[in-house]
CSV table of C-alpha atoms in Angstrom, one decimal:
chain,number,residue,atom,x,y,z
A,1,UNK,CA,0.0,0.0,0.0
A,2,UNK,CA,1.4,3.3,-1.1
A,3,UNK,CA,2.5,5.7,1.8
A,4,UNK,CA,5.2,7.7,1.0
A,5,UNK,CA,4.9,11.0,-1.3
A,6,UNK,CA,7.6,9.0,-3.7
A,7,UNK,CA,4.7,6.3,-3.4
A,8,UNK,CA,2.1,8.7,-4.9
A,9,UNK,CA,4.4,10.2,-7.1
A,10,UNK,CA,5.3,6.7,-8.8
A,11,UNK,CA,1.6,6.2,-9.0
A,12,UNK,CA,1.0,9.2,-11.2
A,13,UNK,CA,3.7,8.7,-13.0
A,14,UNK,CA,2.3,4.7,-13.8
A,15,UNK,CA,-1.1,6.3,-15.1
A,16,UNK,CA,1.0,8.5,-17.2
A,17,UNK,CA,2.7,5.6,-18.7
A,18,UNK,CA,-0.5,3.5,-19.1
A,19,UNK,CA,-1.4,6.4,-21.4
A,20,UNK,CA,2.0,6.2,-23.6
A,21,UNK,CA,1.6,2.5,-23.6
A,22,UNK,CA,-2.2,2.0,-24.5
A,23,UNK,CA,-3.0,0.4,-21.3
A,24,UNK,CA,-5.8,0.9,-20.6
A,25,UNK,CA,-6.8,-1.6,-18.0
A,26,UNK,CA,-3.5,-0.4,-15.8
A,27,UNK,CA,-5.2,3.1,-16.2
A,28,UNK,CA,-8.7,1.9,-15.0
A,29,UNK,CA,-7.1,0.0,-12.0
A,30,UNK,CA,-6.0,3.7,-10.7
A,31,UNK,CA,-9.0,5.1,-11.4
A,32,UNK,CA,-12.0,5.8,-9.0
A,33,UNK,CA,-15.5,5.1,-10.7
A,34,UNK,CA,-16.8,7.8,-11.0
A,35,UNK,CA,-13.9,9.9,-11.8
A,36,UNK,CA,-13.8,14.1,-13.2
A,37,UNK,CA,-11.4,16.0,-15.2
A,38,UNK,CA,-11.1,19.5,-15.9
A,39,UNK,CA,-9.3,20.9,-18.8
A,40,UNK,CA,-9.2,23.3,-21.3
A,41,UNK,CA,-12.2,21.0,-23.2
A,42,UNK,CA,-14.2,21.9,-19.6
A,43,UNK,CA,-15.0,19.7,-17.1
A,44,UNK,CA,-16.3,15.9,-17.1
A,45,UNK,CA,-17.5,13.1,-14.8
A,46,UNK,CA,-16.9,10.1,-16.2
A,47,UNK,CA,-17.1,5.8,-15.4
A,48,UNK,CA,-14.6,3.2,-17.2
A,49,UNK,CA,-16.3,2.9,-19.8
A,50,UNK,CA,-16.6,6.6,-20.6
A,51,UNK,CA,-12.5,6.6,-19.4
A,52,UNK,CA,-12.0,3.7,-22.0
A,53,UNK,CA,-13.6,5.2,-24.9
A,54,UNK,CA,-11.5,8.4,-24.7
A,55,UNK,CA,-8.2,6.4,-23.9
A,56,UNK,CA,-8.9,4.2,-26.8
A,57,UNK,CA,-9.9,7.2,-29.3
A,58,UNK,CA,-7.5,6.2,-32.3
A,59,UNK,CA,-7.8,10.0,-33.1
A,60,UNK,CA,-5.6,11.1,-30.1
A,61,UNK,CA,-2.5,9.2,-28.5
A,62,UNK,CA,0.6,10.4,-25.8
A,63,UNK,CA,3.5,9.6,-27.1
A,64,UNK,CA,6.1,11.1,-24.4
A,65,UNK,CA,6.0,12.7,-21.0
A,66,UNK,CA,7.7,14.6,-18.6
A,67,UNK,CA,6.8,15.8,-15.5
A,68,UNK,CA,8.7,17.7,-13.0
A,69,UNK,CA,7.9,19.9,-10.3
A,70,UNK,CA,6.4,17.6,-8.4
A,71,UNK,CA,4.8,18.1,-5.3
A,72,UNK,CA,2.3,16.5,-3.2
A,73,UNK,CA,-0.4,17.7,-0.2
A,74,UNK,CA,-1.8,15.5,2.1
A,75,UNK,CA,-5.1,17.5,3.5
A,76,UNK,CA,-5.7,14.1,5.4
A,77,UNK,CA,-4.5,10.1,5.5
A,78,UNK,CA,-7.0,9.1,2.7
A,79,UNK,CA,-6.4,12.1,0.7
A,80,UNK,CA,-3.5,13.1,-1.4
A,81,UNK,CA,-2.9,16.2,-4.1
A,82,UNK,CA,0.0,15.8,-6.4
A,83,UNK,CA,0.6,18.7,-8.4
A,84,UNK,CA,3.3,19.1,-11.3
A,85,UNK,CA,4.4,20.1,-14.6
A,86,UNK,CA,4.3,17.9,-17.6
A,87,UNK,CA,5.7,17.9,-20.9
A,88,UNK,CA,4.0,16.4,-23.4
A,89,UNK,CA,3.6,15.2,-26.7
A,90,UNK,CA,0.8,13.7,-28.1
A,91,UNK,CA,-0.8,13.4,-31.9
A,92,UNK,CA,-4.2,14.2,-33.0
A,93,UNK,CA,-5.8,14.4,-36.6
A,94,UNK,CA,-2.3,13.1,-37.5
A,95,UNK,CA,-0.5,16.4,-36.0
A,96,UNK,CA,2.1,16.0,-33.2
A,97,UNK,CA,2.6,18.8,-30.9
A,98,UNK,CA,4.4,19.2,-28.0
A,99,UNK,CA,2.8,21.2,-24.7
A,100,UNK,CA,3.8,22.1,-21.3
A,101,UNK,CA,1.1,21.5,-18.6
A,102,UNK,CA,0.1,22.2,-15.2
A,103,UNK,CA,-1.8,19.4,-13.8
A,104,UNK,CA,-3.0,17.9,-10.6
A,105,UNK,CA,-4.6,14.6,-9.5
A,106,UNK,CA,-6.5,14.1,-6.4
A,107,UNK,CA,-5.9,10.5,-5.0
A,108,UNK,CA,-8.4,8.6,-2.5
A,109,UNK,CA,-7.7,5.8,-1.0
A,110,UNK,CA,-10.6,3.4,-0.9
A,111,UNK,CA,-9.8,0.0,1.0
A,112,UNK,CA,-6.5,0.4,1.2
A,113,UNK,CA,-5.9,1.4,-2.2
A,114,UNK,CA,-5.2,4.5,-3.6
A,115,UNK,CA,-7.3,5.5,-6.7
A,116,UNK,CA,-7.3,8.6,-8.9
A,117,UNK,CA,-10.5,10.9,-8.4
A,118,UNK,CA,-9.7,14.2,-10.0
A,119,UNK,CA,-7.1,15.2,-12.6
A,120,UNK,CA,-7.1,19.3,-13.8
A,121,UNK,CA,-4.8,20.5,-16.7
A,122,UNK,CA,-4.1,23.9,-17.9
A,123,UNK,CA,-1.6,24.9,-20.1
A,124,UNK,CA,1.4,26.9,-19.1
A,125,UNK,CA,2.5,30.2,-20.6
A,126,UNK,CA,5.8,32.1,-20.1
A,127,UNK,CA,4.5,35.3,-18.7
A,128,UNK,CA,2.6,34.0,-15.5
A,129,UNK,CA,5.8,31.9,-14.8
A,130,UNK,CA,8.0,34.2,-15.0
A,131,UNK,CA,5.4,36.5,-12.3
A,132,UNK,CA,5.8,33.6,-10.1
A,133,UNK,CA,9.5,33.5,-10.1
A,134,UNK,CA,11.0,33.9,-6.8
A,135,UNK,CA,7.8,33.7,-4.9
C-alpha cells in the first residue's frame, strides 16, 4: 500500500505511462469510478467505460512525458494532491505537438488502495511563470 509521497508520485507517473503504452486496463485500475477532469475542453465526470472510450480514441494518442515539479499535499490520510508540470507530446488528426502543462490529480484511497478521483490540466505560458518567479 502506497504511503510515502515518492509512493504517490510513482503512482502518477504509472497512469502516465499506461497512457504512452495504451494500457488501458492499468489506467482503470488507478482510477476511481466515478472519476472528473477538468481541462481546457471543460469539465467531465466520467465511469470506465466513458475513461475507456477516450483512452482508446484512435484519433488522439501520448506519445512522451515529462513531468517535473512535483509536489504532493496530504489534506488528510486518505487524501493526497499531487501537483506538477508535464511535458507532453501527443498526436491528434495526424499532428504532433508538443505542450507544457500544469496538472493535478487528487488521490483517494478506498480500501486500502489508492485511486485517482480528479485530474485538472491547464496549459502553461511564459508570462505567468515568470510573475511567479521567486515567490
Amino acid at each position: 500500500m502506497p504511503d510515502t509521497d515518492k509512493d504517490l508520485i510513482a503512482l502518477e507517473h504509472r497512469f502516465w505511462q499506461s497512457m504512452v503504452d495504451g494500457d488501458t486496463d492499468t489506467a482503470l485500475g488507478l482510477l476511481a469510478e466515478p472519476a472528473l477532469m477538468v481541462s481546457s475542453h471543460g469539465s467531465m465526470q466520467f465511469d470506465h467505460a466513458g475513461y475507456r472510450k477516450m483512452a482508446e480514441d484512435p484519433r488522439f494518442a501520448l506519445k512522451a512525458f515529462d513531468l517535473s515539479n512535483t509536489k504532493v499535499l496530504r489534506p488528510s490520510d486518505d487524501v493526497a494532491i499531487v501537483t506538477y508540470e508535464v511535458d507532453q507530446t501527443t498526436t491528434a488528426a495526424d499532428r504532433e505537438e508538443r505542450v507544457r502543462m500544469s496538472d493535478s490529480s487528487t488521490w483517494v484511497r478506498r480500501d486500502g488502495k489508492w485511486l485517482c478521483a480528479i485530474h485538472t490540466e491547464t496549459a502553461m505560458t511564459d508570462a505567468p511563470a515568470k510573475q511567479m518567479q521567486g515567490h
